[in-house]
Tab-separated table of C-alpha atoms and ligand atoms in Angstrom:
chain	number	residue	atom	x	y	z
B	330	MET	CA	109.704	74.960	89.320
B	331	SER	CA	110.641	72.265	86.858
B	332	LYS	CA	107.033	71.919	85.675
B	333	PRO	CA	104.950	74.722	84.141
B	334	VAL	CA	103.030	76.537	86.864
B	335	ILE	CA	99.297	77.252	87.042
B	336	LEU	CA	98.383	79.695	89.800
B	337	THR	CA	95.417	81.488	91.261
B	338	GLY	CA	94.248	83.033	94.528
B	339	LEU	CA	90.979	84.319	95.918
B	340	ARG	CA	90.839	87.084	98.479
B	341	ALA	CA	89.828	85.960	101.947
B	342	ASN	CA	87.499	88.726	102.986
B	343	ASN	CA	84.124	87.043	102.969
B	344	ASP	CA	82.428	83.838	101.945
B	345	LEU	CA	83.004	82.904	98.335
B	346	HIS	CA	80.154	82.894	95.837
B	347	ILE	CA	79.344	80.879	92.730
B	348	GLY	CA	81.067	83.483	90.501
B	349	ASN	CA	84.330	82.911	92.385
B	350	TYR	CA	83.767	79.174	92.239
B	351	PHE	CA	83.084	78.866	88.513
B	352	GLY	CA	85.297	81.783	87.436
B	353	ALA	CA	88.481	81.038	89.320
B	354	MET	CA	88.401	77.938	91.537
B	355	LEU	CA	86.922	75.247	89.352
B	356	PRO	CA	89.151	75.815	86.284
B	357	ILE	CA	92.337	75.371	88.284
B	358	ILE	CA	91.061	72.499	90.413
B	359	ASP	CA	89.768	70.600	87.385
B	360	THR	CA	93.088	71.083	85.649
B	361	ALA	CA	94.961	69.993	88.772
B	362	LYS	CA	92.976	66.768	88.843
B	363	GLN	CA	92.809	65.989	85.153
B	364	ARG	CA	96.401	66.808	84.291
B	365	ALA	CA	98.104	65.765	87.516
B	366	GLY	CA	101.815	65.256	87.038
B	367	GLU	CA	102.139	67.699	84.129
B	368	TYR	CA	101.906	70.965	86.063
B	369	GLN	CA	102.727	72.535	89.395
B	370	VAL	CA	99.508	74.027	90.747
B	371	ASN	CA	99.727	76.955	93.185
B	372	MET	CA	96.441	77.696	94.917
B	373	PHE	CA	97.119	80.384	97.450
B	374	ILE	CA	95.286	82.680	99.806
B	375	PRO	CA	96.171	86.316	99.108
B	376	ASP	CA	95.761	87.463	102.710
B	377	LEU	CA	97.756	90.663	102.112
B	378	HIS	CA	95.157	91.632	99.515
B	379	SER	CA	92.369	91.261	102.062
B	380	PHE	CA	92.680	94.720	103.517
B	381	THR	CA	93.009	96.737	100.328
B	382	THR	CA	89.478	97.622	101.392
B	383	GLU	CA	88.363	97.951	105.015
B	384	ILE	CA	87.736	94.669	106.868
B	385	ASP	CA	87.195	93.455	110.408
B	386	HIS	CA	90.752	92.312	111.199
B	387	SER	CA	89.614	90.087	114.052
B	388	GLN	CA	87.918	87.917	111.404
B	389	LEU	CA	90.855	87.557	109.024
B	390	GLN	CA	92.331	84.342	110.461
B	391	GLY	CA	88.884	82.768	110.293
B	392	HIS	CA	88.356	83.884	106.701
B	393	VAL	CA	91.736	82.490	105.664
B	394	MET	CA	90.834	79.060	107.067
B	395	ASN	CA	87.392	79.269	105.471
B	396	ASN	CA	88.931	79.935	102.075
B	397	ALA	CA	91.222	76.954	102.425
B	398	ARG	CA	88.277	74.740	103.416
B	399	LEU	CA	86.316	75.954	100.397
B	400	TYR	CA	89.244	75.132	98.080
B	401	VAL	CA	89.391	71.616	99.505
B	402	ALA	CA	85.616	71.106	99.344
B	403	SER	CA	85.798	72.191	95.692
B	404	GLY	CA	88.106	69.259	95.069
B	405	LEU	CA	91.657	70.556	95.616
B	406	PRO	CA	93.739	67.465	96.461
B	407	LEU	CA	96.097	67.972	99.412
B	408	ASP	CA	98.122	64.792	99.082
B	409	ASN	CA	99.834	65.671	95.819
B	410	HIS	CA	103.274	67.243	95.963
B	411	ASP	CA	102.723	69.138	92.697
B	412	ILE	CA	99.940	71.068	94.405
B	413	LEU	CA	100.821	73.910	96.752
B	414	LEU	CA	98.343	75.509	99.146
B	415	TYR	CA	99.862	78.499	100.930
B	416	ARG	CA	99.158	81.829	102.560
B	417	GLN	CA	100.719	84.769	100.765
B	418	SER	CA	101.933	86.540	103.924
B	419	TYR	CA	103.873	83.438	104.962
B	420	VAL	CA	106.106	83.988	101.927
B	421	PRO	CA	107.711	87.394	102.599
B	422	ALA	CA	109.195	87.581	99.085
B	423	HIS	CA	105.759	88.722	97.840
B	424	SER	CA	105.979	91.970	99.806
B	425	GLU	CA	109.624	92.498	99.051
B	426	LEU	CA	109.314	92.095	95.293
B	427	THR	CA	106.277	94.378	95.360
B	428	TRP	CA	108.373	97.261	96.657
B	429	ILE	CA	110.919	96.739	93.907
B	430	LEU	CA	108.330	96.529	91.120
B	431	ASP	CA	106.427	99.513	92.576
B	432	CYS	CA	109.448	101.564	91.650
B	433	PHE	CA	109.165	100.450	88.024
B	434	THR	CA	105.419	101.105	87.774
B	435	ALA	CA	103.930	104.385	86.610
B	436	MET	CA	101.164	106.106	88.582
B	437	GLY	CA	99.261	106.455	85.295
B	438	GLU	CA	99.223	102.700	84.720
B	439	MET	CA	97.640	102.073	88.092
B	440	SER	CA	95.121	104.910	87.819
B	441	ARG	CA	93.806	103.456	84.566
B	442	MET	CA	92.768	100.156	86.171
B	443	THR	CA	89.007	99.818	85.872
B	444	GLN	CA	88.655	98.054	89.198
B	445	PHE	CA	90.547	100.831	90.966
B	446	LYS	CA	88.376	103.458	89.306
B	447	ASP	CA	85.183	101.601	90.285
B	448	LYS	CA	86.145	100.973	93.882
B	449	SER	CA	87.717	104.356	94.474
B	450	SER	CA	84.669	106.171	93.144
B	451	LYS	CA	82.680	104.461	95.914
B	452	LEU	CA	85.262	105.017	98.673
B	453	GLY	CA	86.193	108.652	98.023
B	454	ASP	CA	88.682	109.953	100.615
B	455	ARG	CA	88.924	106.647	102.428
B	456	ILE	CA	90.791	105.036	99.587
B	457	GLY	CA	94.118	103.492	100.613
B	458	VAL	CA	97.387	103.416	98.721
B	459	GLY	CA	97.175	99.600	98.947
B	460	LEU	CA	94.103	99.534	96.719
B	461	PHE	CA	95.928	101.735	94.242
B	462	ASN	CA	98.988	99.541	93.813
B	463	TYR	CA	97.566	96.120	94.541
B	464	PRO	CA	97.927	95.042	90.888
B	465	VAL	CA	101.706	95.220	91.517
B	466	LEU	CA	101.368	92.804	94.446
B	467	MET	CA	99.229	90.583	92.233
B	468	ALA	CA	101.881	90.679	89.493
B	469	CYS	CA	104.489	89.606	92.057
B	470	ASP	CA	102.249	86.741	93.232
B	471	ILE	CA	102.392	85.454	89.678
B	472	LEU	CA	105.964	86.294	88.643
B	473	LEU	CA	107.690	84.871	91.732
B	474	TYR	CA	106.714	81.371	90.602
B	475	GLY	CA	107.000	81.924	86.857
B	476	ALA	CA	103.303	81.043	86.488
B	477	GLN	CA	102.175	80.779	82.865
B	478	TYR	CA	98.494	80.076	83.383
B	479	VAL	CA	96.395	82.166	85.757
B	480	PRO	CA	92.655	81.433	85.735
B	481	VAL	CA	90.749	84.504	86.859
B	482	GLY	CA	87.347	85.974	86.118
B	483	ASP	CA	86.859	88.660	83.543
B	484	ASP	CA	87.305	91.518	86.051
B	485	GLN	CA	90.951	90.564	86.662
B	486	THR	CA	91.992	90.463	83.006
B	487	GLN	CA	93.430	93.960	83.107
B	488	HIS	CA	95.649	93.040	86.072
B	489	LEU	CA	96.922	90.051	84.157
B	490	GLU	CA	97.739	92.259	81.179
B	491	PHE	CA	99.645	94.538	83.545
B	492	THR	CA	101.591	91.515	84.853
B	493	ARG	CA	102.648	90.724	81.288
B	494	ASP	CA	103.597	94.366	80.690
B	495	ILE	CA	105.761	94.778	83.780
B	496	ALA	CA	107.429	91.397	83.249
B	497	GLY	CA	108.226	92.277	79.636
B	498	ARG	CA	109.525	95.702	80.642
B	499	MET	CA	111.804	94.272	83.360
B	500	ASN	CA	113.030	91.589	80.969
B	501	SER	CA	114.105	94.144	78.399
B	502	LYS	CA	115.782	96.352	80.998
B	503	PHE	CA	117.599	93.573	82.885
B	504	ASP	CA	117.921	90.565	80.613
B	505	ASP	CA	115.512	87.720	81.139
B	506	LEU	CA	114.328	87.966	84.727
B	507	PHE	CA	110.775	86.677	84.559
B	508	THR	CA	108.627	84.116	82.791
B	509	VAL	CA	105.877	86.120	81.102
B	510	PRO	CA	102.413	84.581	81.640
B	511	HIS	CA	100.584	83.580	78.466
B	512	GLU	CA	98.330	86.119	76.851
B	513	VAL	CA	94.778	86.055	78.090
B	514	ALA	CA	93.245	84.515	74.944
B	515	LYS	CA	95.674	81.610	75.161
B	516	GLN	CA	94.777	81.135	78.821
B	517	HIS	CA	91.079	80.901	78.010
B	518	GLU	CA	91.850	78.341	75.344
B	519	PHE	CA	93.895	76.323	77.841
B	520	PHE	CA	91.077	76.288	80.379
B	521	GLY	CA	88.600	75.403	77.623
B	522	LYS	CA	86.689	78.673	77.697
B	523	GLY	CA	85.874	81.196	75.004
B	524	GLN	CA	86.357	84.135	77.369
B	525	GLY	CA	86.645	85.191	81.001
B	526	LEU	CA	83.549	84.293	82.934
B	527	ARG	CA	81.278	86.913	84.456
B	528	ILE	CA	78.330	85.679	86.476
B	529	MET	CA	75.931	88.532	87.043
B	530	ASP	CA	74.064	89.576	90.179
B	531	LEU	CA	70.661	87.824	90.209
B	532	ALA	CA	68.800	90.869	91.454
B	533	ASP	CA	70.644	93.350	89.243
B	534	PRO	CA	71.972	91.477	86.178
B	535	GLY	CA	73.653	94.649	84.930
B	536	LYS	CA	76.313	94.165	87.665
B	537	LYS	CA	78.687	91.300	88.293
B	538	MET	CA	77.949	89.022	91.232
B	539	SER	CA	80.320	90.240	93.939
B	540	LYS	CA	81.142	89.631	97.597
B	541	SER	CA	81.047	93.355	98.112
B	542	ALA	CA	77.563	93.878	96.596
B	543	ASP	CA	75.341	96.210	98.628
B	544	SER	CA	72.792	93.457	99.119
B	545	ASP	CA	73.043	89.640	99.303
B	546	LYS	CA	69.786	89.160	97.430
B	547	GLY	CA	71.453	88.573	94.093
B	548	VAL	CA	74.543	86.722	95.338
B	549	ILE	CA	74.682	82.969	95.948
B	550	PHE	CA	77.346	82.118	98.485
B	551	LEU	CA	78.759	78.603	98.595
B	552	THR	CA	77.649	78.443	102.225
B	553	ASP	CA	74.102	79.730	101.629
B	554	ASN	CA	71.352	77.554	102.951
B	555	PRO	CA	70.218	75.652	99.804
B	556	GLU	CA	66.598	76.686	100.414
B	557	VAL	CA	67.614	80.351	100.593
B	558	ALA	CA	69.588	79.982	97.355
B	559	HIS	CA	66.522	78.389	95.752
B	560	LYS	CA	64.479	81.457	96.702
B	561	LYS	CA	67.151	83.832	95.400
B	562	ILE	CA	66.941	82.178	91.983
B	563	MET	CA	63.134	82.098	92.000
B	564	SER	CA	63.143	85.855	92.588
B	565	ALA	CA	65.909	86.645	90.061
B	566	THR	CA	65.236	89.710	87.917
B	567	THR	CA	64.326	88.806	84.333
B	568	ASP	CA	62.505	90.754	81.582
B	569	ASP	CA	59.056	90.921	80.016
B	570	LEU	CA	59.879	89.230	76.706
B	571	ALA	CA	58.560	85.871	77.992
B	572	SER	CA	60.929	83.768	75.917
B	573	VAL	CA	64.030	81.931	77.131
B	574	ASN	CA	66.981	82.978	74.945
B	575	TYR	CA	70.673	83.512	75.478
B	576	ASN	CA	71.147	87.188	74.709
B	577	PRO	CA	73.179	88.937	77.436
B	578	ILE	CA	72.475	92.403	76.012
B	579	GLU	CA	68.694	92.247	75.591
B	580	GLN	CA	67.954	89.600	78.242
B	581	PRO	CA	70.755	89.753	80.812
B	582	GLY	CA	68.805	88.085	83.642
B	583	ILE	CA	67.631	85.051	81.683
B	584	SER	CA	71.017	84.725	79.957
B	585	ASN	CA	72.702	84.703	83.354
B	586	LEU	CA	70.434	81.868	84.485
B	587	ILE	CA	71.210	79.915	81.292
B	588	GLN	CA	74.922	80.459	81.974
B	589	ILE	CA	74.555	79.276	85.574
B	590	LEU	CA	72.638	76.162	84.537
B	591	ALA	CA	75.274	75.377	81.913
B	592	LEU	CA	77.993	75.647	84.574
B	593	LEU	CA	76.096	73.520	87.076
B	594	ARG	CA	75.713	70.799	84.459
B	595	GLY	CA	79.174	71.239	82.952
B	596	HIS	CA	77.535	71.633	79.520
B	597	PRO	CA	78.084	74.306	76.850
B	598	ILE	CA	75.707	77.293	76.937
B	599	ASP	CA	74.452	76.410	73.442
B	600	ASP	CA	73.201	73.001	74.569
B	601	VAL	CA	71.311	74.474	77.500
B	602	GLU	CA	69.878	77.253	75.365
B	603	GLN	CA	68.680	74.753	72.750
B	604	ALA	CA	67.026	72.605	75.415
B	605	TYR	CA	64.891	75.474	76.759
B	606	LYS	CA	64.781	77.970	73.885
B	607	GLY	CA	61.507	79.850	73.580
B	608	MET	CA	60.069	78.504	76.869
B	609	ASP	CA	57.593	81.207	77.861
B	610	LYS	CA	57.064	80.564	81.567
B	611	TYR	CA	60.089	82.059	83.299
B	612	GLY	CA	58.892	80.623	86.626
B	613	ASP	CA	59.245	77.083	85.251
B	614	PHE	CA	62.709	77.758	83.894
B	615	LYS	CA	63.806	79.386	87.142
B	616	ARG	CA	62.580	76.345	89.080
B	617	ILE	CA	64.794	74.057	86.970
B	618	VAL	CA	67.838	76.227	87.714
B	619	ALA	CA	66.877	76.670	91.379
B	620	ASP	CA	66.443	72.908	91.907
B	621	GLU	CA	69.851	72.155	90.402
B	622	MET	CA	71.453	74.884	92.491
B	623	LYS	CA	69.891	73.496	95.644
B	624	GLN	CA	71.226	70.042	94.832
B	625	PHE	CA	74.695	71.433	94.028
B	626	LEU	CA	74.929	73.425	97.278
B	627	GLY	CA	73.677	70.473	99.354
B	628	ASP	CA	76.407	68.239	97.884
B	629	PHE	CA	79.046	70.948	98.209
B	630	GLN	CA	78.222	71.656	101.838
B	631	SER	CA	78.301	68.020	102.798
B	632	LYS	CA	81.845	67.860	101.357
B	633	LEU	CA	82.711	71.047	103.231
B	634	SER	CA	81.665	69.604	106.570
B	635	GLY	CA	84.058	66.679	106.031
B	636	VAL	CA	87.156	68.834	105.387
B	637	SER	CA	89.915	68.320	107.951
B	638	ASP	CA	91.633	71.407	109.372
B	639	ASP	CA	94.620	69.264	110.343
B	640	ALA	CA	95.101	68.256	106.707
B	641	ILE	CA	94.983	71.943	105.735
B	642	HIS	CA	97.596	72.899	108.350
B	643	GLY	CA	99.787	70.042	107.100
B	644	ALA	CA	99.452	71.290	103.515
B	645	PHE	CA	100.261	74.874	104.572
B	646	LYS	CA	103.442	73.736	106.306
B	647	ARG	CA	104.705	71.635	103.403
B	648	SER	CA	103.681	74.126	100.722
B	649	GLU	CA	104.968	77.247	102.453
B	650	GLU	CA	108.426	75.698	102.693
B	651	VAL	CA	108.492	74.956	98.968
B	652	ALA	CA	106.905	78.301	98.059
B	653	ASN	CA	109.533	80.199	100.086
B	654	GLU	CA	112.331	78.303	98.379
B	655	GLN	CA	110.996	78.980	94.889
B	656	ALA	CA	109.992	82.608	95.526
B	657	ASN	CA	113.346	83.423	97.151
B	658	GLN	CA	115.200	82.167	94.093
B	659	THR	CA	113.286	84.587	91.877
B	660	LEU	CA	113.668	87.410	94.378
B	661	LEU	CA	117.435	86.904	94.536
B	662	ARG	CA	117.638	87.033	90.727
B	663	VAL	CA	115.818	90.369	90.800
B	664	GLN	CA	117.870	91.724	93.726
B	665	ARG	CA	121.045	90.928	91.797
B	666	ALA	CA	119.717	92.546	88.640
B	667	VAL	CA	118.720	95.800	90.339
B	668	GLY	CA	121.955	96.011	92.319
B	669	LEU	CA	120.713	95.119	95.806
B	670	ARG	CA	122.934	92.030	95.915
B	671	PRO	CA	126.333	91.410	94.301
B	672	LYS	CA	126.201	89.806	90.871
B	673	GLU	CA	126.900	86.085	90.710
B	674	SER	CA	130.592	85.557	90.102
S	758	LIG	P1	84.528	89.745	94.450
S	758	LIG	O1	84.304	90.736	93.362
S	758	LIG	O2	83.319	88.933	94.688
S	758	LIG	O3	85.099	90.374	95.701
S	758	LIG	P2	87.157	88.802	93.946
S	758	LIG	O4	87.531	90.106	93.364
S	758	LIG	O5	87.744	88.398	95.252
S	758	LIG	O6	85.587	88.692	93.965
S	758	LIG	O7	87.467	87.669	92.872
S	758	LIG	C1	88.056	86.405	93.121
S	758	LIG	C2	88.141	85.646	91.810
S	758	LIG	O8	86.818	85.302	91.375
S	758	LIG	C3	88.756	86.457	90.678
S	758	LIG	O9	89.471	85.607	89.815
S	758	LIG	C4	87.567	86.984	89.958
S	758	LIG	O10	87.828	87.293	88.609
S	758	LIG	C5	86.572	85.843	90.077
S	758	LIG	N1	85.202	86.380	90.080
S	758	LIG	C6	84.686	87.276	90.954
S	758	LIG	N2	83.407	87.554	90.677
S	758	LIG	C7	83.099	86.810	89.569
S	758	LIG	C8	81.913	86.659	88.792
S	758	LIG	N3	80.805	87.318	89.105
S	758	LIG	N4	81.960	85.835	87.720
S	758	LIG	C9	83.104	85.164	87.411
S	758	LIG	N5	84.253	85.243	88.106
S	758	LIG	C10	84.265	86.059	89.179
S	759	LIG	N1	93.341	90.147	92.805
S	759	LIG	C1	92.601	88.919	92.812
S	759	LIG	C2	91.163	89.234	93.188
S	759	LIG	O1	90.860	90.235	93.790
S	759	LIG	C3	93.153	87.922	93.777
S	759	LIG	C4	94.576	87.651	93.477
S	759	LIG	C5	95.639	88.147	94.151
S	759	LIG	C6	95.089	86.855	92.427
S	759	LIG	N2	96.793	87.720	93.613
S	759	LIG	C7	96.507	86.935	92.548
S	759	LIG	C8	94.513	86.110	91.424
S	759	LIG	C9	97.334	86.286	91.645
S	759	LIG	C10	95.360	85.441	90.526
S	759	LIG	C11	96.756	85.556	90.638
S	759	LIG	O2	90.335	88.432	92.887
């Protein structure tokens, strides 16, 4: 880990959607390409996180491969030795460090996590202990490699703050054990954003677009048929103000579409807003967004069909060796500090 590390992972429990793509995948992949040589980039598949909520386990292997293919179709280069693509469960140090850090985490800290509160209110009695303490596993994913930059969407900010807290707490108890990731504002600055991104559900713009939404109507998956995605945008919920403006509070649906168009074009929201401000026919504006989405998905899916599984397996093999080496070094440092291994003489 001689270079600063940028790291992110996306759970492999379903297809990924455009919120995942723009919120988490694109920032790291763009950085990997534009600043090659300066950073180590860890793009991993958090397969142990996949069953914090119930899944069909017979599908997990397939979902893991799908995630890897989506990373590659999004532009992740596999032929660069600074870029690691690995499966979390192939690096046992993640689970082992989690147990140790579990013992330094308070129940209260975990119960305050908004995501836990949201998901557990839906699941009731069926809630697993894994969902409760998964932020600890996530912290370990980050701390094992000393990652400083962790691009995630807005909903994961609290988990990142927790990672900084536990790392700081361990560092003051046991000398300097961990590299503390940068504070969230600095991360946004690094990835050229003002804040964490939150693409909203097209049908219900009061909620974030999510793989686990009750209905697919408002979610655009990267593997959606482009025509179907076009229709989803044409039927997006808007408002009756009949004026295109970026105002997420008063006009969440239209603002979401402006945001999506800005991301598709790689332009700032302000530029897109200025170009269409005041337009009164929402149908016309939606068609502009829908056409660009259709084009984007068509291009994306043609890249996806060209991805080689052999290249992915090759990258897993190479990366998992390096990841194990690096993660084990950190784990040993922690084991020594907490007394599980003799101190270095
Ligand atoms: P989901 O809620 O769809 O299950 P995950 O929790 O697996 O998504 O999130 C994977 C990554 O994608 C995380 O970094 C998360 O912050 C980001 N992400 C998820 N949904 C969105 C969204 N609607 N807008 C922006 N980023 C998102
Ligand atoms: N918890 C993240 C999510 O649900 C996925 C994740 C697991 C992750 N470990 C991570 C993201 C480490 C960034 C860094 O989306």
